[in-house]
Amino acid sequence: MTNSRSRRPRDPFPVSGPADILAYIPHSLGFTPKESLVLMTVDSSRLGATLRLDLPGSALDYSEFAAKVSGILRSDVCANGVLMALYTDRAWKRPDAPPYRRLIHQLSRCLTGNGLPIRDGWVISSTAWREYFCSDSGCCPWPGRPLQDITNSTLSAEMVYRGSAYAPTLEQAVALDLPEPWDEPGAVAAVHRAAYGRRLAGHWCGSSQFAGTLDVWETVIEGAKAVAGQAGLAGEGNQAGPETTRGRYQGGSGEPLSGEPARGFALLRTDPETAGFLLASLRARPVRDTLLVMAALGKDQALAGAEACRLLSVDGARPLLPPCPDAAAQTDGRDTAGAGASRRGSGQAPGRGERVIAGSSYELPRKRPQDAGRDYRDVLVGQYPQSPRWGAMDAAFAVFAELLAADAADGEEDREASSALLSLMGWIEWARGRGSRAQVLLTRCLESNPGYRLAELLEELLATGVFPVWATNQGTAWKAAERSPGAARR
């Protein structure tokens, strides 16, 4: 299931007919749908949200299916109708007997009752396309029109000219978001991953170590956000307060970003020790889960929520962390202390020299909202009522993807780390409303590590067909930047 929203463009594409609309769909989704139902909300002059769903089995309760779909589309408060595209190779033997009639009839009744009638619809097979609701062969040629009408349409040519592209399949679209495996730095990262894993086994959830670990993650994620901004991936999504980055990862304005996800974070390849530390930290499942809350709400709220959920132990020991790149340049050789301070170290590999924060240990925020634990849990299950920090979420996805490439580089993939990363990326795709992509990532996780519990829980969540609360509200949902400068206008 995919729910794609686009930010309002300055220069929208004109749509002159069905072929243009059908050409727009794969550009909007990023791939060509197969055995899918695609619904697009419309107002008087503009296409709105695009919703893609796997076609349901015949045994499914279509009334429940239709009610869920209607509830999702109703979140587009400007819409007054829906356009439908049915992608299937199911046999269509007569013009008056289109495929999935019972499903479409139930869906049409439900949508009409909610003020969103299906205004037009089409069937697209692997060989032809045809109007769904027209049984007149004189008006609508039988068995259909050539697919070249779509690929050669005016809008298709315009979008390609402006640089838009899409993958032939969903799986290939997901693969395009993943960077290439690391080469030599990947082997170095693996050494550090093993070393930090040994030295910190059983200590990741000590309060000081936990907070320090999140600080390292925050620094890298903020760096990825800054790089995305410099690359022009900023969008017009929901905004939170500005944040800063430190050390080697510093750059850009620090403004929250939203838009098409970055393809990894290549700058991390210059710091394999930090990459190894981050990979090792994913063995601690409280760290893993808190990363999602931190991306969505910020580090302070995530720390408060983790403590409220009793995930941490009291520990006054100084945290063991990788050195902060360029730390000496920032501090003029002086030691720094406290949460958010530069990370210091001897420059030696873990096991030969300690890398710790000099001075006082990390402290959790003293003032915590009473609902910190509730917010923590609500984010993880998609019930948080406000907008997540989409810029940080997109940057976190890029960092997770880069670390996945690092973990597989030497051919000795750490199943715990890779499973955690695939699950985290799957959760973010679900949070964006892109359940289909989430499923691809979770399937890959469970194929390599059967029984990985987080992936299993997320699969169960996807099976319900329920989107996060924020994904069903136009004001809080993720807004994908167009792959080209404009969206479609009818």
mmCIF file of C-alpha atoms in Angstrom, residues 120-257:
data_model
loop_
_atom_site.group_PDB
_atom_site.id
_atom_site.type_symbol
_atom_site.label_atom_id
_atom_site.label_comp_id
_atom_site.label_asym_id
_atom_site.label_seq_id
_atom_site.Cartn_x
_atom_site.Cartn_y
_atom_site.Cartn_z
ATOM 1 C CA ASP A 120 -13.448 8.043 -14.330
ATOM 2 C CA GLY A 121 -11.441 4.845 -14.402
ATOM 3 C CA TRP A 122 -9.219 2.736 -16.614
ATOM 4 C CA VAL A 123 -7.790 -0.766 -16.782
ATOM 5 C CA ILE A 124 -4.116 -1.134 -17.680
ATOM 6 C CA SER A 125 -2.774 -4.566 -18.591
ATOM 7 C CA SER A 126 0.649 -5.600 -19.830
ATOM 8 C CA THR A 127 -0.533 -5.150 -23.422
ATOM 9 C CA ALA A 128 -3.229 -2.449 -23.544
ATOM 10 C CA TRP A 129 -5.339 0.057 -21.627
ATOM 11 C CA ARG A 130 -9.061 0.808 -21.785
ATOM 12 C CA GLU A 131 -11.798 2.830 -20.084
ATOM 13 C CA TYR A 132 -13.255 0.752 -17.238
ATOM 14 C CA PHE A 133 -16.830 2.048 -17.197
ATOM 15 C CA CYS A 134 -17.466 2.172 -20.953
ATOM 16 C CA SER A 135 -18.962 -0.913 -22.655
ATOM 17 C CA ASP A 136 -19.368 0.694 -26.092
ATOM 18 C CA SER A 137 -16.723 -0.679 -28.455
ATOM 19 C CA GLY A 138 -17.421 2.136 -30.884
ATOM 20 C CA CYS A 139 -16.541 4.733 -28.271
ATOM 21 C CA CYS A 140 -13.801 2.808 -26.529
ATOM 22 C CA PRO A 141 -11.973 0.398 -28.855
ATOM 23 C CA TRP A 142 -11.951 -3.260 -27.870
ATOM 24 C CA PRO A 143 -9.828 -4.894 -26.503
ATOM 25 C CA GLY A 144 -8.091 -1.613 -25.706
ATOM 26 C CA ARG A 145 -5.667 1.066 -26.788
ATOM 27 C CA PRO A 146 -1.911 0.524 -27.207
ATOM 28 C CA LEU A 147 0.328 1.295 -24.223
ATOM 29 C CA GLN A 148 2.350 3.548 -26.495
ATOM 30 C CA ASP A 149 -0.447 6.103 -26.128
ATOM 31 C CA ILE A 150 0.650 6.474 -22.506
ATOM 32 C CA THR A 151 4.405 6.474 -22.982
ATOM 33 C CA ASN A 152 4.123 8.874 -25.932
ATOM 34 C CA SER A 153 1.712 11.264 -24.214
ATOM 35 C CA THR A 154 2.509 14.951 -23.863
ATOM 36 C CA LEU A 155 2.815 14.766 -20.081
ATOM 37 C CA SER A 156 5.118 11.744 -20.240
ATOM 38 C CA ALA A 157 7.441 13.556 -22.601
ATOM 39 C CA GLU A 158 7.374 16.684 -20.437
ATOM 40 C CA MET A 159 8.193 14.806 -17.232
ATOM 41 C CA VAL A 160 11.054 12.912 -18.859
ATOM 42 C CA TYR A 161 12.372 16.163 -20.289
ATOM 43 C CA ARG A 162 12.387 17.669 -16.797
ATOM 44 C CA GLY A 163 14.378 14.743 -15.426
ATOM 45 C CA SER A 164 11.691 12.520 -13.931
ATOM 46 C CA ALA A 165 12.144 8.748 -14.056
ATOM 47 C CA TYR A 166 10.695 5.615 -12.481
ATOM 48 C CA ALA A 167 11.630 1.969 -12.008
ATOM 49 C CA PRO A 168 9.982 -0.929 -13.861
ATOM 50 C CA THR A 169 9.059 -2.687 -10.598
ATOM 51 C CA LEU A 170 8.538 -1.913 -6.935
ATOM 52 C CA GLU A 171 11.564 -4.002 -5.950
ATOM 53 C CA GLN A 172 13.799 -2.074 -8.327
ATOM 54 C CA ALA A 173 12.436 1.202 -6.989
ATOM 55 C CA VAL A 174 13.426 0.187 -3.470
ATOM 56 C CA ALA A 175 16.874 -0.874 -4.678
ATOM 57 C CA LEU A 176 17.407 2.568 -6.212
ATOM 58 C CA ASP A 177 17.204 4.088 -2.709
ATOM 59 C CA LEU A 178 20.120 1.941 -1.515
ATOM 60 C CA PRO A 179 23.764 2.959 -2.008
ATOM 61 C CA GLU A 180 26.444 0.624 -3.324
ATOM 62 C CA PRO A 181 28.288 -1.554 -0.766
ATOM 63 C CA TRP A 182 31.376 -0.046 0.767
ATOM 64 C CA ASP A 183 34.810 -1.218 -0.334
ATOM 65 C CA GLU A 184 37.848 -0.979 1.954
ATOM 66 C CA PRO A 185 36.216 1.327 4.556
ATOM 67 C CA GLY A 186 33.605 -1.383 5.063
ATOM 68 C CA ALA A 187 36.239 -3.799 6.329
ATOM 69 C CA VAL A 188 37.583 -1.122 8.691
ATOM 70 C CA ALA A 189 34.066 -0.420 9.927
ATOM 71 C CA ALA A 190 33.594 -4.147 10.615
ATOM 72 C CA VAL A 191 36.700 -4.187 12.827
ATOM 73 C CA HIS A 192 35.429 -1.238 14.859
ATOM 74 C CA ARG A 193 31.943 -2.737 15.012
ATOM 75 C CA ALA A 194 33.320 -5.901 16.595
ATOM 76 C CA ALA A 195 35.590 -3.981 18.986
ATOM 77 C CA TYR A 196 32.879 -1.632 20.252
ATOM 78 C CA GLY A 197 30.484 -4.553 20.467
ATOM 79 C CA ARG A 198 32.864 -6.430 22.779
ATOM 80 C CA ARG A 199 33.717 -3.485 24.994
ATOM 81 C CA LEU A 200 30.163 -2.244 25.408
ATOM 82 C CA ALA A 201 28.310 -5.543 25.639
ATOM 83 C CA GLY A 202 25.776 -5.163 28.431
ATOM 84 C CA HIS A 203 26.487 -1.426 28.856
ATOM 85 C CA TRP A 204 24.601 0.229 25.994
ATOM 86 C CA CYS A 205 21.583 1.020 28.178
ATOM 87 C CA GLY A 206 23.445 2.675 31.012
ATOM 88 C CA SER A 207 22.036 6.197 31.165
ATOM 89 C CA SER A 208 25.287 7.971 30.265
ATOM 90 C CA GLN A 209 26.269 5.538 27.514
ATOM 91 C CA PHE A 210 22.754 5.572 26.073
ATOM 92 C CA ALA A 211 22.631 9.378 25.911
ATOM 93 C CA GLY A 212 26.127 9.572 24.459
ATOM 94 C CA THR A 213 25.267 6.975 21.821
ATOM 95 C CA LEU A 214 22.205 8.967 20.766
ATOM 96 C CA ASP A 215 24.403 12.055 20.516
ATOM 97 C CA VAL A 216 26.634 10.285 17.987
ATOM 98 C CA TRP A 217 23.588 9.194 16.005
ATOM 99 C CA GLU A 218 22.162 12.709 16.126
ATOM 100 C CA THR A 219 25.395 14.229 14.832
ATOM 101 C CA VAL A 220 25.487 11.894 11.822
ATOM 102 C CA ILE A 221 21.779 12.266 11.040
ATOM 103 C CA GLU A 222 22.015 16.055 11.194
ATOM 104 C CA GLY A 223 24.992 15.862 8.849
ATOM 105 C CA ALA A 224 22.948 13.824 6.384
ATOM 106 C CA LYS A 225 20.181 16.405 6.609
ATOM 107 C CA ALA A 226 22.596 19.217 5.824
ATOM 108 C CA VAL A 227 24.052 17.357 2.841
ATOM 109 C CA ALA A 228 20.546 16.703 1.513
ATOM 110 C CA GLY A 229 19.832 20.427 1.747
ATOM 111 C CA GLN A 230 22.971 21.272 -0.192
ATOM 112 C CA ALA A 231 21.964 18.729 -2.849
ATOM 113 C CA GLY A 232 18.649 20.508 -3.386
ATOM 114 C CA LEU A 233 16.448 17.829 -1.814
ATOM 115 C CA ALA A 234 14.661 20.281 0.472
ATOM 116 C CA GLY A 235 10.907 20.389 0.192
ATOM 117 C CA GLU A 236 8.011 22.278 1.634
ATOM 118 C CA GLY A 237 7.125 19.735 4.265
ATOM 119 C CA ASN A 238 6.243 20.316 7.893
ATOM 120 C CA GLN A 239 8.938 22.126 9.778
ATOM 121 C CA ALA A 240 10.412 21.980 13.236
ATOM 122 C CA GLY A 241 12.956 24.189 14.922
ATOM 123 C CA PRO A 242 16.424 24.486 13.360
ATOM 124 C CA GLU A 243 19.124 22.183 14.600
ATOM 125 C CA THR A 244 22.884 22.162 14.153
ATOM 126 C CA THR A 245 25.538 19.613 13.310
ATOM 127 C CA ARG A 246 29.099 19.262 14.507
ATOM 128 C CA GLY A 247 32.496 18.116 13.347
ATOM 129 C CA ARG A 248 33.080 16.570 9.951
ATOM 130 C CA TYR A 249 29.357 16.329 9.332
ATOM 131 C CA GLN A 250 28.741 20.057 9.707
ATOM 132 C CA GLY A 251 27.295 21.867 6.711
ATOM 133 C CA GLY A 252 24.173 23.457 5.308
ATOM 134 C CA SER A 253 21.659 25.518 7.200
ATOM 135 C CA GLY A 254 20.475 22.818 9.568
ATOM 136 C CA GLU A 255 16.915 23.545 8.491
ATOM 137 C CA PRO A 256 14.528 20.602 8.540
ATOM 138 C CA LEU A 257 14.029 19.067 5.151
#
